[in-house]
CSV table of C-alpha atoms in Angstrom, one decimal:
chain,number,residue,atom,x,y,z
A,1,UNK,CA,-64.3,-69.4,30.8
A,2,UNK,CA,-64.7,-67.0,33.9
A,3,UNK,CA,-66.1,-63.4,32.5
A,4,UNK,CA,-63.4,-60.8,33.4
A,5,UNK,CA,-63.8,-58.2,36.4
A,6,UNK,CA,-67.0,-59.3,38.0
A,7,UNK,CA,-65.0,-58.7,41.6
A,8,UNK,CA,-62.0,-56.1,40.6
A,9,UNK,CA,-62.7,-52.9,39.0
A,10,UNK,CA,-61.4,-52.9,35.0
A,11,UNK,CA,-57.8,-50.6,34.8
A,12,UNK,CA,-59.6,-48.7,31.7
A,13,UNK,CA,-62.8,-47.6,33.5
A,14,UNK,CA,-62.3,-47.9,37.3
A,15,UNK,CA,-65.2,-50.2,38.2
A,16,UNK,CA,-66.3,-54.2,37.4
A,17,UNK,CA,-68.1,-54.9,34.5
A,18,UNK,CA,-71.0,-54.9,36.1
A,19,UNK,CA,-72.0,-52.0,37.3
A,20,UNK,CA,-70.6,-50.1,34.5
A,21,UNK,CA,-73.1,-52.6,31.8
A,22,UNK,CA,-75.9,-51.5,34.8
A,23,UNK,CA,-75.1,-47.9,34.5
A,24,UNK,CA,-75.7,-48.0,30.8
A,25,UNK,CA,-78.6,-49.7,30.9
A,26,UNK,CA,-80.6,-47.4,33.4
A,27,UNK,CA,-78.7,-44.7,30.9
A,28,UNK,CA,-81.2,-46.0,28.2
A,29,UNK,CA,-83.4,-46.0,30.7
A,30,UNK,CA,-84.0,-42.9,31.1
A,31,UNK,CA,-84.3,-41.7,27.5
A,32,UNK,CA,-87.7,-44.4,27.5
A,33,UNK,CA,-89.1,-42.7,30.2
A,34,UNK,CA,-87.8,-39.8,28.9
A,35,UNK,CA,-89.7,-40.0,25.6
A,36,UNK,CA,-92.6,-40.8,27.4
A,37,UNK,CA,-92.8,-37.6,29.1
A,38,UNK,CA,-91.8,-36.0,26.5
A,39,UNK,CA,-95.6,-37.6,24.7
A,40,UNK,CA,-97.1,-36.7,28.2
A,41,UNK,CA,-96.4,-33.1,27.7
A,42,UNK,CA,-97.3,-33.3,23.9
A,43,UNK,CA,-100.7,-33.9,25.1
A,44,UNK,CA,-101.0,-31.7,27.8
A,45,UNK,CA,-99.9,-28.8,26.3
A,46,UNK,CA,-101.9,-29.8,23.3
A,47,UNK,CA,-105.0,-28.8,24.2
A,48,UNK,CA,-107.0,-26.3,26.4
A,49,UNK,CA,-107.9,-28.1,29.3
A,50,UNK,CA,-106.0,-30.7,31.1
A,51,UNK,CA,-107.7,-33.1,33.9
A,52,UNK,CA,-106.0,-32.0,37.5
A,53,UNK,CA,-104.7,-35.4,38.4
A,54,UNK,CA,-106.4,-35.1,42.4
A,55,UNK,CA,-109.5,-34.7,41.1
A,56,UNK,CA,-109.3,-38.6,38.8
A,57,UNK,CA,-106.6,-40.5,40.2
A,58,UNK,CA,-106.8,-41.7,43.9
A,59,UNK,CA,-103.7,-39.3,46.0
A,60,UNK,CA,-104.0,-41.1,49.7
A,61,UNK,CA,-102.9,-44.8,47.7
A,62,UNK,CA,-100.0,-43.3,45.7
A,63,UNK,CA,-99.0,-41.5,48.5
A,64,UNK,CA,-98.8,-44.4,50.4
A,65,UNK,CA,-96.9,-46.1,47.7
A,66,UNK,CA,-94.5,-43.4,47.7
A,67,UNK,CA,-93.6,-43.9,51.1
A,68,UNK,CA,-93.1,-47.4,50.3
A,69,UNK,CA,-90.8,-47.5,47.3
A,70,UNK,CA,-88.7,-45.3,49.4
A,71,UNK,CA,-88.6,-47.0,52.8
A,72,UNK,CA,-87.9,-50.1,50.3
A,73,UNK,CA,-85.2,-48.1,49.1
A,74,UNK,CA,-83.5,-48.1,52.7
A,75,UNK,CA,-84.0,-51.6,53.8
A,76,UNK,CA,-81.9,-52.3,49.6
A,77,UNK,CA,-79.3,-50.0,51.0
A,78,UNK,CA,-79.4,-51.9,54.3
A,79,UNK,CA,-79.2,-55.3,52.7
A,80,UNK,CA,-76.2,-54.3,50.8
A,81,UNK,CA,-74.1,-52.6,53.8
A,82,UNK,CA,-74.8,-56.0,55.7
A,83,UNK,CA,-73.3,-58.1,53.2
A,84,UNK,CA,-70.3,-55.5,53.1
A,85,UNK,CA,-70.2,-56.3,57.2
A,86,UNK,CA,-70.0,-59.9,56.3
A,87,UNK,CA,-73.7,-60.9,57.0
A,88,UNK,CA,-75.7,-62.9,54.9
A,89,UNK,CA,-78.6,-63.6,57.1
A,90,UNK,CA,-78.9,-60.4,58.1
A,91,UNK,CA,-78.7,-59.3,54.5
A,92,UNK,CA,-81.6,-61.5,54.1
A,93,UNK,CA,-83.6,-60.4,56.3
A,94,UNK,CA,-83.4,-57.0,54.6
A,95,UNK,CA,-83.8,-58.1,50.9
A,96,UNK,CA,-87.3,-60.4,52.1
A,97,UNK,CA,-88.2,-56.5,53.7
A,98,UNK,CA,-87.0,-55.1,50.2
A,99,UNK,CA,-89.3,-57.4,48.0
A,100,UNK,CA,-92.2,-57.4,50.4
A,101,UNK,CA,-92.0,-53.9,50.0
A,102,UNK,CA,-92.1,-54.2,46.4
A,103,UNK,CA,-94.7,-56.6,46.5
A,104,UNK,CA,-96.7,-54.1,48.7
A,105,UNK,CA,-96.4,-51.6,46.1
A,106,UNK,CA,-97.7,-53.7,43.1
A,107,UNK,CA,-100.9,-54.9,45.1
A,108,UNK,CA,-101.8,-51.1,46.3
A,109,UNK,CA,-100.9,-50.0,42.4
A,110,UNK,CA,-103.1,-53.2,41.2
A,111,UNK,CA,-106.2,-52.3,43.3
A,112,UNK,CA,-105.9,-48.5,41.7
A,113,UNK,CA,-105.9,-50.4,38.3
A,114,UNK,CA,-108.8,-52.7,39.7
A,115,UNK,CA,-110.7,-49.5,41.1
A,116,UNK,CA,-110.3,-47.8,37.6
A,117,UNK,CA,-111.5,-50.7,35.4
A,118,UNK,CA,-114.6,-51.4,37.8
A,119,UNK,CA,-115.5,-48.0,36.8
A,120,UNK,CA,-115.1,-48.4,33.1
A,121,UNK,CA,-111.9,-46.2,32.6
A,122,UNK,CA,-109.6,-47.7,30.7
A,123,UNK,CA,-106.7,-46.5,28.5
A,124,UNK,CA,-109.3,-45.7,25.2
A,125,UNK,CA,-111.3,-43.4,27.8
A,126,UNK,CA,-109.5,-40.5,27.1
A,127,UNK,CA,-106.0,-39.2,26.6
A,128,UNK,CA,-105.1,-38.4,30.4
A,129,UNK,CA,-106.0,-42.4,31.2
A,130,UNK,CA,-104.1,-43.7,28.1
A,131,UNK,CA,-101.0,-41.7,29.3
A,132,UNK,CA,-101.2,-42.6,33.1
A,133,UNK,CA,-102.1,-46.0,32.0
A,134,UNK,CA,-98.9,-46.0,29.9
A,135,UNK,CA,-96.5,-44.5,32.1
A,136,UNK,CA,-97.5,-46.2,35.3
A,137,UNK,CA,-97.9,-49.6,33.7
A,138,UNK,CA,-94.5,-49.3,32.6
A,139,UNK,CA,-93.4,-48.7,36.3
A,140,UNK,CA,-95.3,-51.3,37.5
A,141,UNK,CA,-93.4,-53.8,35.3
A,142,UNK,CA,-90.1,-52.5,36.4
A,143,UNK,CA,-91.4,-52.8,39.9
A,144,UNK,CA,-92.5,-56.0,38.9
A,145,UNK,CA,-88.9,-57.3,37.4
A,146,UNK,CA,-87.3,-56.0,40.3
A,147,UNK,CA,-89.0,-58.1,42.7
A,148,UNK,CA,-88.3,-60.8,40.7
A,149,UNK,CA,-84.7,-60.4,40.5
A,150,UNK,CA,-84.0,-59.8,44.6
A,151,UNK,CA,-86.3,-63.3,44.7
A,152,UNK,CA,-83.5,-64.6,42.7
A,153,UNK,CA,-81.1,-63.5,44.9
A,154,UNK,CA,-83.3,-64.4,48.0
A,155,UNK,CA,-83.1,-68.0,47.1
A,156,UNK,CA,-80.0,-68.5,45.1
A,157,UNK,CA,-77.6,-65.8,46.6
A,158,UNK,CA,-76.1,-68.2,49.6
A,159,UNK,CA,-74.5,-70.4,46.8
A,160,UNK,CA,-72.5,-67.5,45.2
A,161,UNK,CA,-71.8,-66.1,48.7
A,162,UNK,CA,-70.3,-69.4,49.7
A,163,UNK,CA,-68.0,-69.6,46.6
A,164,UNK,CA,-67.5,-65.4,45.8
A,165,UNK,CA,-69.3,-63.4,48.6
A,166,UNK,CA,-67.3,-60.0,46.7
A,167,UNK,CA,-69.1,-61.3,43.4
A,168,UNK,CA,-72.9,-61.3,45.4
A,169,UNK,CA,-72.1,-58.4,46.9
A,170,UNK,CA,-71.0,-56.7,43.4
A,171,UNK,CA,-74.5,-58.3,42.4
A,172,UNK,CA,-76.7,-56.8,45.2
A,173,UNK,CA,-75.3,-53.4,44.7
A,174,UNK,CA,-76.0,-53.3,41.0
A,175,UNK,CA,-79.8,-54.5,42.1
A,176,UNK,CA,-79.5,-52.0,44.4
A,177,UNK,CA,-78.7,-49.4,41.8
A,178,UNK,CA,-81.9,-50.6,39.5
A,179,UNK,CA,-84.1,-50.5,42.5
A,180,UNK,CA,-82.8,-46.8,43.3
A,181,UNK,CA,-84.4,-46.0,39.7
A,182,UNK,CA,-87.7,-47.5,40.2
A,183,UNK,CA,-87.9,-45.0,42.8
A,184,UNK,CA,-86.5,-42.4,41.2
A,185,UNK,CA,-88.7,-42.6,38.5
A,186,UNK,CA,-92.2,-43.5,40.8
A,187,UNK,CA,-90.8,-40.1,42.3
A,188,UNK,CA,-91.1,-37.9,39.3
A,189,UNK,CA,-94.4,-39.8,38.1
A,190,UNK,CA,-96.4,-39.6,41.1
A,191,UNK,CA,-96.4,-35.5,41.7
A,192,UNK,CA,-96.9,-35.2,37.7
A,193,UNK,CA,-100.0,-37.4,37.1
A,194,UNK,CA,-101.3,-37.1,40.4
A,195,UNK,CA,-101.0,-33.6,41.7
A,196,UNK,CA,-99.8,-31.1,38.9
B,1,UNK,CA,-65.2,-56.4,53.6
B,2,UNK,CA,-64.9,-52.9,54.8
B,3,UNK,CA,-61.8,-51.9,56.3
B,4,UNK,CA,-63.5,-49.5,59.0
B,5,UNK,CA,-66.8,-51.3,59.7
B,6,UNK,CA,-67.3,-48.0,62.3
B,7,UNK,CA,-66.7,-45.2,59.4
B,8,UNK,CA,-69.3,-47.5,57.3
B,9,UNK,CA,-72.2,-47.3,59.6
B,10,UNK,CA,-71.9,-44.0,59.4
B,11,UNK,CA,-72.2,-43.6,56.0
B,12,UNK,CA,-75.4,-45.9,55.9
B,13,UNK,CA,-76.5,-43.8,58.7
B,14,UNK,CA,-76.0,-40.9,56.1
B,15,UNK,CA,-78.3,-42.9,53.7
B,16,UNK,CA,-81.0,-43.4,56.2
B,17,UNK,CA,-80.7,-39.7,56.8
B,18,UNK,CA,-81.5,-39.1,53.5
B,19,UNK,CA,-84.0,-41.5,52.6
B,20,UNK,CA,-85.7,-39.1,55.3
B,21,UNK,CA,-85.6,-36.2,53.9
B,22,UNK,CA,-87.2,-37.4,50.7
B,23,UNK,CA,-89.7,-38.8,52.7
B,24,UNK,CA,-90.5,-35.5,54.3
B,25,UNK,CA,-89.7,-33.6,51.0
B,26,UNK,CA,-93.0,-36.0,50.0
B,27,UNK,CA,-95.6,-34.9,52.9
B,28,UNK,CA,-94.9,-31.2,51.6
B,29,UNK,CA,-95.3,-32.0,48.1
B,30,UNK,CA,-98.6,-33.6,49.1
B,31,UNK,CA,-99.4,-30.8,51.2
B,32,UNK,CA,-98.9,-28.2,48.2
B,33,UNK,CA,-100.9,-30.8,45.7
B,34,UNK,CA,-104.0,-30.7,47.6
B,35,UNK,CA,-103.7,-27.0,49.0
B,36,UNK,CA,-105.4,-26.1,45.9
B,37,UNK,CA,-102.7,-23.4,44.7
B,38,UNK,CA,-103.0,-21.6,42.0
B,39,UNK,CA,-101.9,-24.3,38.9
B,40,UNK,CA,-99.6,-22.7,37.7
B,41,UNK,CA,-97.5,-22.0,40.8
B,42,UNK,CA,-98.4,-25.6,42.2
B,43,UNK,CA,-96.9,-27.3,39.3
B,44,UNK,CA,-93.6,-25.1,39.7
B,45,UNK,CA,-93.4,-25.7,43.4
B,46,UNK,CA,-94.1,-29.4,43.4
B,47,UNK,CA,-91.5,-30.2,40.1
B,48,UNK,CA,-89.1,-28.0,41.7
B,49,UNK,CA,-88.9,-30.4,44.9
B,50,UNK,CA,-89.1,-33.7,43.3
B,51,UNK,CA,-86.2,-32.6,41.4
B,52,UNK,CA,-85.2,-32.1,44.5
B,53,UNK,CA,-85.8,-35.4,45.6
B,54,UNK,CA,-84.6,-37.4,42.2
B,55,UNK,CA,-81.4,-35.4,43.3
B,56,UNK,CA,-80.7,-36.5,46.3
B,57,UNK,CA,-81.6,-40.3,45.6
B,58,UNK,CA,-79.3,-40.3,42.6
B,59,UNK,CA,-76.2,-38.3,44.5
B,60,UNK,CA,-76.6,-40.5,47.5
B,61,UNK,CA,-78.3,-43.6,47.5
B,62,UNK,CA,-77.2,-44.2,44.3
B,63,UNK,CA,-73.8,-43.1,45.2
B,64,UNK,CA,-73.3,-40.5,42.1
B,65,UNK,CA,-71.4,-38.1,43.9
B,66,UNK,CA,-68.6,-40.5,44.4
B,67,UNK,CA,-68.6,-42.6,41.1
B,68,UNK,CA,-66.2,-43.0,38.5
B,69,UNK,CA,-65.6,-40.0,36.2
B,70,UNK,CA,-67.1,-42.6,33.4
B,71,UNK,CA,-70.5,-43.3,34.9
B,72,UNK,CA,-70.4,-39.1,35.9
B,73,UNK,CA,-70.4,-38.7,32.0
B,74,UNK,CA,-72.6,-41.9,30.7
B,75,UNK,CA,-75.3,-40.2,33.1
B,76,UNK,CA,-74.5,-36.5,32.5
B,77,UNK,CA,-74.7,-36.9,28.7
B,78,UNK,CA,-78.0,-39.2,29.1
B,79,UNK,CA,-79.4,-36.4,31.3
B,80,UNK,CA,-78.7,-33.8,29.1
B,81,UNK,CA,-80.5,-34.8,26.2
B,82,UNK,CA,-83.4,-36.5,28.0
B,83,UNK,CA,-84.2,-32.1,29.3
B,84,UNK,CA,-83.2,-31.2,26.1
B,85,UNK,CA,-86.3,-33.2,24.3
B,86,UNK,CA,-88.2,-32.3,27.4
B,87,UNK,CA,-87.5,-28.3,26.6
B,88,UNK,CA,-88.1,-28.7,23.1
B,89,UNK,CA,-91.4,-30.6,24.0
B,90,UNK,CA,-92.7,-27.8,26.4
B,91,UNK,CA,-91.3,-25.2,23.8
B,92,UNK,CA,-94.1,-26.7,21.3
B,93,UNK,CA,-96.8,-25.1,23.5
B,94,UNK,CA,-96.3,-21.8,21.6
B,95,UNK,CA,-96.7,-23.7,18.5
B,96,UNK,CA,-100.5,-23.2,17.2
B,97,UNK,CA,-102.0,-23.4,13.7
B,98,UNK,CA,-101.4,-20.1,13.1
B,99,UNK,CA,-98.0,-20.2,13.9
B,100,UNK,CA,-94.7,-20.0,16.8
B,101,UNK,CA,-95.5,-17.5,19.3
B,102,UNK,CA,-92.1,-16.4,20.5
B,103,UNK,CA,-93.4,-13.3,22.6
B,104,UNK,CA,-96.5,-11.5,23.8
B,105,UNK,CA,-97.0,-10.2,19.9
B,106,UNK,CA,-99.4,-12.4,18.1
B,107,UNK,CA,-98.1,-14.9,15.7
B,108,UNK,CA,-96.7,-14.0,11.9
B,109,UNK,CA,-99.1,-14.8,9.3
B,110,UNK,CA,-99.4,-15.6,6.0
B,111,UNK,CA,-97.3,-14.0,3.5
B,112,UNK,CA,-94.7,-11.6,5.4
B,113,UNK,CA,-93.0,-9.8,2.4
B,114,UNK,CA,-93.8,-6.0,1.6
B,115,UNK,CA,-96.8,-5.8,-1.1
C-alpha cells in the first residue's frame, strides 16, 4: 500500500505529508532545547558568579565550526536546487560537500571534548561543564544523525530518483529542513556558552 | 522540475546571499565576545544578533516566510511558549530566599499584616 501524498501537497494542509510530520517534529524540537536553556539559565542566574565562557571553552574552534555548519548549510540548499534543475550528480556532489562538512564539524567538536577530558574536566567538574557538556552533546548527536541520514541518501537516493525523482527531491528538502535546525540551534549555543 | 530554471537561480542566489550575512553577522559577534565589553551589554548585543541570525536562517533557508499558513502556526505556537518558559526562567532571578523582588525596594518579609 503506497502512503498518501509523499509527491502532492494534501487538500487539508497544502503540503505532502512529509514535510508537514518534519515540521512537527523540529516543533518538538525546539521545546527540548528549549527546556534545556531554560535549566542553563536556572543555573546561571542561580548563583553569584558565572564562568565567562572565553575564558574555559576554546572560541577560535567553535568559531571555526560555526563557519562550518553554515557554509554546510549552503552547499544542503545547493544540493536541493540541483535536484529541482534535474541533476542528480550534481546534487551529489553537493550532499558529499554537505556531510563532509558535517563530518568536519564532529571531529573539530570531538577534539574540544578530547582537549577537555585530557585536562580532567568532565561534566561532574562543575555546573558550567555539566551544562555545556549537556547541551553541546546533544548537538553533536543531531549533527551526528544528520550525517547519517544524507549518507543514506548519498548511497541509496539514485534508486528513488530513478523510480520518483519528485519523492527524493520531497526527501532532500525535508533533510534539508533538519539540517537548517542543527544550525540554527549551533547558532544560538555557540555565542551563549562561549562568549556571554 | 521548476518551470523557470532562470527565476530559480535567483532565488538560490538569494540563499547564498544570506547564508552570508549570517556569516558576517558571526565575525561581529566574535568580535564583540572577545572585545571584553562590559557583561552585561555584551550579552545583550551578541543575543540580540544571533536572534538575528536564527531569523534569517529560519525565514529564508528554511523557507518560513513562504510556508503554509499551518506550518506558520505549528512553529509560531512552538515559539511562543518555548520564550515564554525562557521569560519565566530569567524572571526567577529576582527570586531569593527572602523573597520576589519585583522593584528596586527590598523584598517583603515575614508576616506583612498590621500588628
Amino acid at each position: 500500500m503506497d502512503i498518501p501524498y509523499t509527491i502532492q501537497s494534501r487538500p487539508d494542509t497544502g503540503v505532502y505529508n512529509g514535510k508537514l510530520g518534519m515540521w512537527l517534529f523540529l516543533a518538538s524540537e525546539i521545546m527540548l532545547f528549549g527546556g534545556l536553556f531554560s535549566a542553563y539559565i536556572f543555573l546561571r542566574t542561580g548563583v553569584p558568579d558565572w564562568p565567562r565562557g572565553a575564558d574555559l571553552l576554546n572560541v577560535p574552534i567553535a568559531s571555526v565550526n560555526t563557519v562550518i555548519l553554515v557554509m554546510s548549510g549552503v552547499t544542503m540548499v545547493m544540493a536541493w536546487a540541483s535536484l529541482k534543475l534535474g541533476s542528480l550528480g550534481q546534487s551529489r556532489v553537493y550532499l558529499l560537500l554537505t556531510m563532509l562538512l558535517g563530518l568536519a564539524f564532529l571531529g573539530l567538536k570531538s577534539y574540544e571534548y578530547y582537549e577537555k577530558f585530557s585536562n580532567d574536566l568532565y561534566p561532574a567538574t562543575s555546573n558550567f561543564y555539566g551544562i555545556y557538556f549537556a547541551l553541546t552533546g546533544l548537538h553533536y548527536l543531531h549533527v551526528l544523525g544528520g550525517v547519517v541520514v544524507i549518507a543514506y541518501h548519498l548511497v541509496f537516493g539514485g534508486i528513488l530518483w530513478r523510480k520518483t525523482p519528485e519523492q527524493f527531491v520531497n526527501r532532500i528538502e525535508v533533510t534539508g529542513l533538519y539540517w537548517h535546525f542543527v544550525d540554527l540551534v549551533w547558532l544560538i549555543l555557540f555565542p551563549s556558552l562561549y562568549l556571554v | 522540475m521548476v518551470e523557470n530554471p532562470k527565476e530559480f537561480k535567483k532565488a538560490i542566489r538569494g540563499h547564498v546571499a544570506v547564508a552570508i550575512s549570517v556569516l558576517l553577522l558571526t565575525g561581529v559577534i566574535v568580535t564583540i565576545g572577545v572585545m571584553g565589553l562590559e557583561p552585561r551589554q555584551t550579552a545583550v548585543l551578541i543575543l540580540a544578533l544571533a536572534a538575528v541570525q536564527v531569523f534569517l536562517v529560519a525565514q529564508f533557508l528554511m523557507h518560513l516566510a513562504g510556508e503554509e499558513w499551518l506550518i506558520q502556526s505549528v512553529v509560531g505556537f512552538t515559539v511562543f511558549f518555548v520564550a515564554a518558559l525562557l521569560a519565566l526562567s530569567v524572571y526567577t532571578y529576582h527570586d531569593t530566599y527572602e523573597g520576589t523582588y519585583t522593584t528596586d525596594r527590598p523584598p517583603v518579609t515575614g508576616d506583612v499584616r498590621e500588628p
